[in-house]
PDB file of C-alpha atoms in Angstrom:
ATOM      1  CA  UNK G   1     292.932  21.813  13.337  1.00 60.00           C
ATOM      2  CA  UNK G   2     295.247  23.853  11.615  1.00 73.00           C
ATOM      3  CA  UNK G   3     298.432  26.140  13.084  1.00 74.00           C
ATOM      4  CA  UNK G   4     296.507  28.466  14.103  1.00 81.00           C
ATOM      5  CA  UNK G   5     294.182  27.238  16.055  1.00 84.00           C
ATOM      6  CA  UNK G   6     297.165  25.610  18.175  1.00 87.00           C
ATOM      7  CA  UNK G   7     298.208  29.182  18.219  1.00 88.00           C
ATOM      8  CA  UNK G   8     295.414  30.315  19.450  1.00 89.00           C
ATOM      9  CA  UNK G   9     294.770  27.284  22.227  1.00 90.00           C
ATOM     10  CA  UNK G  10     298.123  27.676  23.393  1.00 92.00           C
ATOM     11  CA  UNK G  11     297.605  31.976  23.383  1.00 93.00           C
ATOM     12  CA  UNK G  12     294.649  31.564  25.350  1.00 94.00           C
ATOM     13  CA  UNK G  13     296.458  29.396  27.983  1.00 94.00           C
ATOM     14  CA  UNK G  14     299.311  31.520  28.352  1.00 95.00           C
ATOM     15  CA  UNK G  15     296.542  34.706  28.918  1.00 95.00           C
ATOM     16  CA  UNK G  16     295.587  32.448  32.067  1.00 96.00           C
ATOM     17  CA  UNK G  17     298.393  31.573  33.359  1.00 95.00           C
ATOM     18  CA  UNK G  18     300.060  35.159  33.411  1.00 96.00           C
ATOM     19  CA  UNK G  19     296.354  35.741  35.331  1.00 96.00           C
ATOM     20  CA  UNK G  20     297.482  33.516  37.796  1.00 97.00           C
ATOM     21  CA  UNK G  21     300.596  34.464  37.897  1.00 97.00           C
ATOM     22  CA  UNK G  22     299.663  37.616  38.721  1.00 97.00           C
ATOM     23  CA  UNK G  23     297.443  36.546  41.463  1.00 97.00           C
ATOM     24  CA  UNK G  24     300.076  34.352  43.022  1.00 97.00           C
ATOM     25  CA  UNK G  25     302.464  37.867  43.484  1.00 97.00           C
ATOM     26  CA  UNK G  26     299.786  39.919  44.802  1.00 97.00           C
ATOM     27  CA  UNK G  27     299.376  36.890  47.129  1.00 97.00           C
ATOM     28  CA  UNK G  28     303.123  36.702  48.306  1.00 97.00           C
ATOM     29  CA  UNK G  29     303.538  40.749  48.347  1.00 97.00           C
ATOM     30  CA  UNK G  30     300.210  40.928  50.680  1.00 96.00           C
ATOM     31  CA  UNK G  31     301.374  37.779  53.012  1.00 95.00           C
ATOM     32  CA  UNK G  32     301.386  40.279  55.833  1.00 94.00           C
ATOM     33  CA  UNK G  33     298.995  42.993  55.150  1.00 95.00           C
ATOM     34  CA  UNK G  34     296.954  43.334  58.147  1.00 94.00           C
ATOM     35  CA  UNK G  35     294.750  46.371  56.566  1.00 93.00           C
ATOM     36  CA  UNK G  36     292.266  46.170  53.573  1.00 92.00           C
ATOM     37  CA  UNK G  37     289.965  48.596  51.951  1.00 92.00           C
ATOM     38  CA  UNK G  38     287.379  45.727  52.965  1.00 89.00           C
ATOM     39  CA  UNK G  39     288.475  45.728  56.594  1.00 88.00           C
ATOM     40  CA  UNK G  40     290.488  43.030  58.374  1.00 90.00           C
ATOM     41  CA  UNK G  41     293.466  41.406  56.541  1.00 95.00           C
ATOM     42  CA  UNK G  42     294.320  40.580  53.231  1.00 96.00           C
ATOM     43  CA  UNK G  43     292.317  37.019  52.485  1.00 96.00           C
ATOM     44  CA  UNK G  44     294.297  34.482  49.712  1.00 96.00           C
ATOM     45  CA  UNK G  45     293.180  34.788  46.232  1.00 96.00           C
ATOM     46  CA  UNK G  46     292.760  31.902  43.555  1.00 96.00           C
ATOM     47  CA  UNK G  47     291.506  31.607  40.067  1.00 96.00           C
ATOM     48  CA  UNK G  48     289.528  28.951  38.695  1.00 95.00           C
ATOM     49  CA  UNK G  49     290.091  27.883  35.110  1.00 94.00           C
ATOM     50  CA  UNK G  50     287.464  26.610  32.609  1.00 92.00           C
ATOM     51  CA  UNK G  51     287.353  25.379  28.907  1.00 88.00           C
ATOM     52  CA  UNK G  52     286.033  27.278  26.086  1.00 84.00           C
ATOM     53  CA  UNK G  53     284.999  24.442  24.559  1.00 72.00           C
ATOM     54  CA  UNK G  54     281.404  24.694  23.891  1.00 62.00           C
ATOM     55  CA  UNK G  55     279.219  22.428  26.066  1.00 60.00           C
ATOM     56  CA  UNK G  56     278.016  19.126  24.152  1.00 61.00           C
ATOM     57  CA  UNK G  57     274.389  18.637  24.975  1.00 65.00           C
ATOM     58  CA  UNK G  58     274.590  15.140  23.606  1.00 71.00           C
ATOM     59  CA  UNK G  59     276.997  12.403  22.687  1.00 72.00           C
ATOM     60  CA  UNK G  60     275.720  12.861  18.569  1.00 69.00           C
ATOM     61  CA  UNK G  61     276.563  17.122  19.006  1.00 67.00           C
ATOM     62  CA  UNK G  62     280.058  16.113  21.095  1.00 67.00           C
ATOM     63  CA  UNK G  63     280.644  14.090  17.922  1.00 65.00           C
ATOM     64  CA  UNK G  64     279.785  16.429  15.533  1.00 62.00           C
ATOM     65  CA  UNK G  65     281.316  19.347  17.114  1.00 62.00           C
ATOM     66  CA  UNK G  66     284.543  17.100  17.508  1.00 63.00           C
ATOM     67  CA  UNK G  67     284.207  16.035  13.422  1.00 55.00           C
ATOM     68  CA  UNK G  68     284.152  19.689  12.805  1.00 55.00           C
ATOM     69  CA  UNK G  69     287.437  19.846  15.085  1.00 61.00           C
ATOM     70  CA  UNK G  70     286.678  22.300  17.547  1.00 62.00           C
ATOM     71  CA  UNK G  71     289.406  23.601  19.624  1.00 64.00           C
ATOM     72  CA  UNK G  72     289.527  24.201  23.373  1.00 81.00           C
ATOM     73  CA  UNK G  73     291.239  26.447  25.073  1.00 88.00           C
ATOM     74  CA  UNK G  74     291.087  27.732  28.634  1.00 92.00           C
ATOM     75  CA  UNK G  75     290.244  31.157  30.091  1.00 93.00           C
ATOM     76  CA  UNK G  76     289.767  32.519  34.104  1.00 94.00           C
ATOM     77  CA  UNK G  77     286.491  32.431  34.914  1.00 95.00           C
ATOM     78  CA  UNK G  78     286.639  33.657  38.296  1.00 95.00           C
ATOM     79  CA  UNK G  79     288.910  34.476  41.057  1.00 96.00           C
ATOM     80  CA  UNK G  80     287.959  33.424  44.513  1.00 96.00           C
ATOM     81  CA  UNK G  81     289.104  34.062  48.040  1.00 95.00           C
ATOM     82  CA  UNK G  82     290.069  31.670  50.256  1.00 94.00           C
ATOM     83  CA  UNK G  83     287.318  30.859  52.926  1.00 93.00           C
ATOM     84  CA  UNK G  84     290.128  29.748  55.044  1.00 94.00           C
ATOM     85  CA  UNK G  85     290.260  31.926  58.428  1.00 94.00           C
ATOM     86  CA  UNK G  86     293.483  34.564  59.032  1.00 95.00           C
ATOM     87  CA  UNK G  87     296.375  33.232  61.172  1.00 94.00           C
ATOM     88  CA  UNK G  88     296.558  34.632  64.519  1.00 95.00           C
ATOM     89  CA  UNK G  89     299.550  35.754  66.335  1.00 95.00           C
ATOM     90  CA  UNK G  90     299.638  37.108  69.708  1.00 96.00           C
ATOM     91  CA  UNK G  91     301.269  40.701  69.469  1.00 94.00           C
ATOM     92  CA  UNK G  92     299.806  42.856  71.990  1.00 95.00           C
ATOM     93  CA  UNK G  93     302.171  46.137  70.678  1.00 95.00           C
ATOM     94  CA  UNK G  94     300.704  45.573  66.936  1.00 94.00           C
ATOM     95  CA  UNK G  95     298.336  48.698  66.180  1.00 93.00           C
ATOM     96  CA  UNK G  96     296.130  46.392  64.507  1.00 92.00           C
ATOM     97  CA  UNK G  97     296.070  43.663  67.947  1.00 93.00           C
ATOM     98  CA  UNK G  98     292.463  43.179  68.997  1.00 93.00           C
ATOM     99  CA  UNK G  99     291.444  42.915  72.525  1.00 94.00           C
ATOM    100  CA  UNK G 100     293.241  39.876  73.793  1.00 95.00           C
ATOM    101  CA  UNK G 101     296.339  41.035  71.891  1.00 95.00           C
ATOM    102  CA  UNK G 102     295.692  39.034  69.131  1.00 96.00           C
ATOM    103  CA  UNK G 103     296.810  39.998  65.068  1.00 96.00           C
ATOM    104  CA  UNK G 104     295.140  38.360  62.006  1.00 95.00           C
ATOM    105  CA  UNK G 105     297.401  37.969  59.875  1.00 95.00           C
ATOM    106  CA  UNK G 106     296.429  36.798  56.047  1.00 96.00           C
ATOM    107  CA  UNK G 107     295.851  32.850  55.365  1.00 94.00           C
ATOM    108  CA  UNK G 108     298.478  32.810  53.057  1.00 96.00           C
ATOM    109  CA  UNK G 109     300.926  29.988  53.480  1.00 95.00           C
ATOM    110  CA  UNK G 110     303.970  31.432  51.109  1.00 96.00           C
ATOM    111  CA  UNK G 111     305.346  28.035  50.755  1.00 97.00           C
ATOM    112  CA  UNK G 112     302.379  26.762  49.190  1.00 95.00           C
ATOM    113  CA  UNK G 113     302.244  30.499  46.754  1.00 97.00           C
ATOM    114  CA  UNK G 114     306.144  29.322  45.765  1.00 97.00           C
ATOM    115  CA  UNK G 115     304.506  26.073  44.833  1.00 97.00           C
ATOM    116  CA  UNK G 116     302.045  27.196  42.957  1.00 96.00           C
ATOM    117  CA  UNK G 117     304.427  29.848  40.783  1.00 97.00           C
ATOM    118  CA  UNK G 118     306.732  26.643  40.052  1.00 97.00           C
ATOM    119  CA  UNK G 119     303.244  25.406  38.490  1.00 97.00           C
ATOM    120  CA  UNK G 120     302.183  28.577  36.710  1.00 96.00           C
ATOM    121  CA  UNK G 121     305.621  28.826  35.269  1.00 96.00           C
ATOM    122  CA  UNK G 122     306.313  25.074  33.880  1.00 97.00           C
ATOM    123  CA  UNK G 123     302.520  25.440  32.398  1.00 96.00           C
ATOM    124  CA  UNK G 124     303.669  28.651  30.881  1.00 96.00           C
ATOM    125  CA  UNK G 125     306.663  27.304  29.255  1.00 97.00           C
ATOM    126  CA  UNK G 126     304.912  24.194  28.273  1.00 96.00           C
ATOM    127  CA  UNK G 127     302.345  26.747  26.201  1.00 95.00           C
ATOM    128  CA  UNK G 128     304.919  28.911  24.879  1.00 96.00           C
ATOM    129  CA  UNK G 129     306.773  25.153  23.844  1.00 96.00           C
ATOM    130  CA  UNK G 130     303.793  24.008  21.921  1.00 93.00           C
ATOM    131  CA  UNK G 131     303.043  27.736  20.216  1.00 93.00           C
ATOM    132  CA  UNK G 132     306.720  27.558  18.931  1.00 94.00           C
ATOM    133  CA  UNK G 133     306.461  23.843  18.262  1.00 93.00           C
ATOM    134  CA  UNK G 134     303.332  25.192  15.966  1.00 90.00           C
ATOM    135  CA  UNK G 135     305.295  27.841  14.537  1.00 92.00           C
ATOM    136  CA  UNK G 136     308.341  25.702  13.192  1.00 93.00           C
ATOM    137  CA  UNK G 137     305.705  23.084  11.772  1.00 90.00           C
ATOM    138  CA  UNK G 138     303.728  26.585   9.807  1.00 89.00           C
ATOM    139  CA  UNK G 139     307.950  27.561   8.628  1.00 91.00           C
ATOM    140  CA  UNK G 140     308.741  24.033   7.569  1.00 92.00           C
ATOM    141  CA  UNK G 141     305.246  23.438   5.488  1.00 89.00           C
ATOM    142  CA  UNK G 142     306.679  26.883   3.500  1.00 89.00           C
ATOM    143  CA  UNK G 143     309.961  25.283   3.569  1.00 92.00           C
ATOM    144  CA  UNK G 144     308.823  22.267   1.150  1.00 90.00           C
ATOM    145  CA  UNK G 145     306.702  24.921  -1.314  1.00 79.00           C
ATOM    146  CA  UNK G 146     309.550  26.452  -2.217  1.00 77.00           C
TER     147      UNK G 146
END
């Protein structure tokens, strides 16, 4: 594995996480949106991360593919929605208040969204760490053929 590759890794991780990050805000800016495009309120969204690391079919190609020091790095493969159901909260004068006087609010807990940012933002820093980390090692190695 050479510099770049932990360049790369590390780029590829930070591309996610600002993904995330980005989810996690359009979370906490729609925690009370009681109108969507869709209908009904705004429902929690989430991505799910995966490796780019090729699949190993058996343990002989995971050994080969690891001889010929194949990186990994992570991407979003999909964002989901929380199946969780909206909060209710009894406000008959809402315009949005069914029936009964009920509002559905969105199921998004902003404690757990604050949470979740601490997360995305330490992983962030630990990529941007390791990319700079990778960068001094690439400066020093020119260092020593001068």
């Amino acid at each position: 594995m050479d510099f770049f590759t932990s360049m790369d890794i590390s780029s590829s991780a930070l591309t996610a996480e600002r993904t995330r990050m980005n989810l996690i805000s359009s979370n906490i800016a729609n925690a009370n949106s009681t109108r969507t495009q869709e209908g009904g309120p705004y429902k929690r969204k989430d991505a799910v991360f995966a490796s780019t690391a090729p699949a190993a079919a058996s343990f002989k190609s995971a050994l080969q593919s690891a001889a010929r020091k194949n990186s990994a790095g992570v991407e979003v493969i999909e964002v989901v929605e929380d199946p969780n159901p909206p909060r209710l909260q009894y406000d008959p004068s809402h315009p949005d208040a069914d029936a009964q006087g009920y509002v559905a609010y969105p199921n998004v807990n902003v404690v757990e969204e604050m949470a979740d940012m601490i997360a995305a933002t330490r992983a962030y820093e630990a990529n941007i760490t390791a990319s700079q980390a990778a960068k001094s090692m690439a400066m020093k190695t020119l260092e020593i053929s001068r």
